[in-house]
Amino acid sequence: MFDDFQDHGKHVPVHAAKLLFDAAAENDAVALEILNRQGAELGKSATAVIHKLGMEKDTFDVVLAGSLLTRGDRGWIRSKVEKAVANVAPNATIVTLATEPVVGALWSAMDADGHTVSQDVYDKMRTFREFEHIKQTTR
């Protein structure tokens, strides 16, 4: 699937992640393996950055962002990242981004353009985390 995405411009259906999480919640072995492997790979990436920056003894947050980490993960991915990071940087804390990155980008763009974001709009935009809020697009 990755090669099709990279080489041929094919895209994963927008609801594939939800299906994956639903299958994992039903203890589907393949879905659980995919999520566990993703967590292990993200853990390797985080520890590589920690080593490269020499942060093994520092106190800092590792922020998990992205739809696989902010939507539906019941610890399948996060637990692998936590374990990997704890092994190399015991003072690090794993936190999950509470607001989607695109929402922060919109706030920044609106601010840069001189628009004030009302509290009501701010509160509504913070809730854009669920799959049902994602508009289906065609490519």
mmCIF file of C-alpha atoms in Angstrom:
data_model
loop_
_atom_site.group_PDB
_atom_site.id
_atom_site.type_symbol
_atom_site.label_atom_id
_atom_site.label_comp_id
_atom_site.label_asym_id
_atom_site.label_seq_id
_atom_site.Cartn_x
_atom_site.Cartn_y
_atom_site.Cartn_z
ATOM 1 C CA MET A 1 0.000 0.000 0.000
ATOM 2 C CA PHE A 2 2.845 2.386 0.851
ATOM 3 C CA ASP A 3 4.479 1.826 -2.542
ATOM 4 C CA ASP A 4 1.177 2.439 -4.324
ATOM 5 C CA PHE A 5 0.852 5.702 -2.409
ATOM 6 C CA GLN A 6 4.419 6.802 -3.135
ATOM 7 C CA ASP A 7 4.792 5.552 -6.693
ATOM 8 C CA HIS A 8 1.323 5.715 -8.176
ATOM 9 C CA GLY A 9 -0.510 8.403 -6.222
ATOM 10 C CA LYS A 10 -3.066 5.963 -4.837
ATOM 11 C CA HIS A 11 -4.676 6.916 -1.557
ATOM 12 C CA VAL A 12 -5.932 4.969 1.428
ATOM 13 C CA PRO A 13 -9.699 5.380 1.898
ATOM 14 C CA VAL A 14 -10.437 7.979 4.575
ATOM 15 C CA HIS A 15 -12.208 5.448 6.814
ATOM 16 C CA ALA A 16 -9.499 2.764 6.670
ATOM 17 C CA ALA A 17 -8.056 3.766 10.047
ATOM 18 C CA LYS A 18 -11.480 3.553 11.681
ATOM 19 C CA LEU A 19 -11.952 0.072 10.225
ATOM 20 C CA LEU A 20 -8.515 -0.891 11.520
ATOM 21 C CA PHE A 21 -9.313 0.313 15.039
ATOM 22 C CA ASP A 22 -12.724 -1.367 14.963
ATOM 23 C CA ALA A 23 -11.097 -4.664 13.956
ATOM 24 C CA ALA A 24 -8.448 -4.306 16.673
ATOM 25 C CA ALA A 25 -11.188 -3.682 19.250
ATOM 26 C CA GLU A 26 -12.615 -7.061 18.222
ATOM 27 C CA ASN A 27 -9.159 -8.623 18.817
ATOM 28 C CA ASP A 28 -8.470 -9.156 15.115
ATOM 29 C CA ALA A 29 -4.914 -10.532 14.993
ATOM 30 C CA VAL A 30 -3.949 -8.781 11.754
ATOM 31 C CA ALA A 31 -5.265 -5.400 12.909
ATOM 32 C CA LEU A 32 -3.485 -5.738 16.251
ATOM 33 C CA GLU A 33 -0.241 -6.665 14.499
ATOM 34 C CA ILE A 34 -0.489 -3.616 12.236
ATOM 35 C CA LEU A 35 -1.056 -1.290 15.202
ATOM 36 C CA ASN A 36 1.644 -2.926 17.333
ATOM 37 C CA ARG A 37 4.127 -2.714 14.469
ATOM 38 C CA GLN A 38 3.239 0.936 13.900
ATOM 39 C CA GLY A 39 3.842 1.635 17.586
ATOM 40 C CA ALA A 40 7.193 -0.152 17.515
ATOM 41 C CA GLU A 41 8.295 1.798 14.426
ATOM 42 C CA LEU A 42 7.237 5.118 15.938
ATOM 43 C CA GLY A 43 9.101 4.159 19.103
ATOM 44 C CA LYS A 44 12.247 3.527 17.042
ATOM 45 C CA SER A 45 11.856 6.908 15.356
ATOM 46 C CA ALA A 46 11.423 8.704 18.674
ATOM 47 C CA THR A 47 14.428 6.990 20.237
ATOM 48 C CA ALA A 48 16.562 7.763 17.183
ATOM 49 C CA VAL A 49 15.780 11.474 17.573
ATOM 50 C CA ILE A 50 16.426 11.307 21.322
ATOM 51 C CA HIS A 51 19.826 9.703 20.718
ATOM 52 C CA LYS A 52 20.727 12.111 17.903
ATOM 53 C CA LEU A 53 19.943 15.117 20.103
ATOM 54 C CA GLY A 54 21.609 13.618 23.173
ATOM 55 C CA MET A 55 18.444 13.961 25.257
ATOM 56 C CA GLU A 56 18.621 10.641 27.094
ATOM 57 C CA LYS A 57 18.910 12.307 30.522
ATOM 58 C CA ASP A 58 16.687 15.318 29.840
ATOM 59 C CA THR A 59 13.119 15.875 31.010
ATOM 60 C CA PHE A 60 10.811 16.586 28.067
ATOM 61 C CA ASP A 61 7.528 15.666 26.405
ATOM 62 C CA VAL A 62 7.198 13.416 23.382
ATOM 63 C CA VAL A 63 4.032 14.640 21.690
ATOM 64 C CA LEU A 64 2.040 12.063 19.761
ATOM 65 C CA ALA A 65 0.143 13.608 16.848
ATOM 66 C CA GLY A 66 -1.595 12.334 13.759
ATOM 67 C CA SER A 67 -4.825 10.496 13.194
ATOM 68 C CA LEU A 68 -3.587 7.043 14.186
ATOM 69 C CA LEU A 69 -2.498 8.408 17.537
ATOM 70 C CA THR A 70 -5.248 10.901 18.272
ATOM 71 C CA ARG A 71 -8.260 8.938 17.042
ATOM 72 C CA GLY A 72 -9.197 5.609 18.446
ATOM 73 C CA ASP A 73 -5.879 4.270 19.716
ATOM 74 C CA ARG A 74 -6.627 2.332 22.881
ATOM 75 C CA GLY A 75 -2.989 1.996 23.773
ATOM 76 C CA TRP A 76 -1.991 -0.393 21.005
ATOM 77 C CA ILE A 77 0.353 2.168 19.461
ATOM 78 C CA ARG A 78 1.061 4.403 22.444
ATOM 79 C CA SER A 79 2.192 1.556 24.706
ATOM 80 C CA LYS A 80 4.922 0.584 22.243
ATOM 81 C CA VAL A 81 6.119 4.181 21.947
ATOM 82 C CA GLU A 82 6.095 4.598 25.740
ATOM 83 C CA LYS A 83 8.137 1.439 26.231
ATOM 84 C CA ALA A 84 10.731 2.392 23.626
ATOM 85 C CA VAL A 85 11.117 5.943 24.930
ATOM 86 C CA ALA A 86 11.252 4.862 28.594
ATOM 87 C CA ASN A 87 14.155 2.545 27.779
ATOM 88 C CA VAL A 88 16.329 5.404 26.488
ATOM 89 C CA ALA A 89 14.907 8.509 28.189
ATOM 90 C CA PRO A 90 13.292 7.617 31.522
ATOM 91 C CA ASN A 91 12.495 11.268 32.317
ATOM 92 C CA ALA A 92 10.484 11.777 29.130
ATOM 93 C CA THR A 93 6.707 11.962 29.244
ATOM 94 C CA ILE A 94 4.455 10.793 26.421
ATOM 95 C CA VAL A 95 1.517 13.110 25.716
ATOM 96 C CA THR A 96 -1.128 12.963 23.005
ATOM 97 C CA LEU A 97 -1.943 16.116 21.092
ATOM 98 C CA ALA A 98 -5.415 17.178 22.187
ATOM 99 C CA THR A 99 -6.284 19.261 19.128
ATOM 100 C CA GLU A 100 -5.756 18.288 15.497
ATOM 101 C CA PRO A 101 -2.725 20.010 13.904
ATOM 102 C CA VAL A 102 -4.874 21.428 11.105
ATOM 103 C CA VAL A 103 -6.949 23.291 13.686
ATOM 104 C CA GLY A 104 -3.818 24.935 15.063
ATOM 105 C CA ALA A 105 -2.787 25.832 11.519
ATOM 106 C CA LEU A 106 -6.187 27.440 10.928
ATOM 107 C CA TRP A 107 -5.920 29.442 14.160
ATOM 108 C CA SER A 108 -2.450 30.639 13.163
ATOM 109 C CA ALA A 109 -3.609 31.591 9.659
ATOM 110 C CA MET A 110 -6.615 33.471 10.997
ATOM 111 C CA ASP A 111 -4.449 35.282 13.543
ATOM 112 C CA ALA A 112 -1.846 36.179 10.902
ATOM 113 C CA ASP A 113 -4.627 37.599 8.711
ATOM 114 C CA GLY A 114 -5.862 39.776 11.559
ATOM 115 C CA HIS A 115 -8.964 37.748 12.403
ATOM 116 C CA THR A 116 -9.900 37.216 16.013
ATOM 117 C CA VAL A 117 -11.057 33.691 16.804
ATOM 118 C CA SER A 118 -14.075 33.888 19.088
ATOM 119 C CA GLN A 119 -14.272 31.540 22.051
ATOM 120 C CA ASP A 120 -17.262 29.807 20.445
ATOM 121 C CA VAL A 121 -15.360 29.111 17.205
ATOM 122 C CA TYR A 122 -12.281 28.113 19.192
ATOM 123 C CA ASP A 123 -14.297 25.610 21.248
ATOM 124 C CA LYS A 124 -16.065 24.168 18.195
ATOM 125 C CA MET A 125 -12.826 23.732 16.249
ATOM 126 C CA ARG A 126 -11.204 21.898 19.162
ATOM 127 C CA THR A 127 -13.818 19.154 18.837
ATOM 128 C CA PHE A 128 -12.826 18.192 15.282
ATOM 129 C CA ARG A 129 -11.319 14.845 16.209
ATOM 130 C CA GLU A 130 -13.899 12.266 15.282
ATOM 131 C CA PHE A 131 -14.066 10.408 11.994
ATOM 132 C CA GLU A 132 -17.641 11.541 11.485
ATOM 133 C CA HIS A 133 -16.429 15.156 11.173
ATOM 134 C CA ILE A 134 -14.113 14.324 8.281
ATOM 135 C CA LYS A 135 -15.626 15.343 4.987
ATOM 136 C CA GLN A 136 -15.330 12.625 2.350
ATOM 137 C CA THR A 137 -13.503 13.927 -0.714
ATOM 138 C CA THR A 138 -12.875 12.405 -4.088
ATOM 139 C CA ARG A 139 -9.498 12.385 -5.722
#
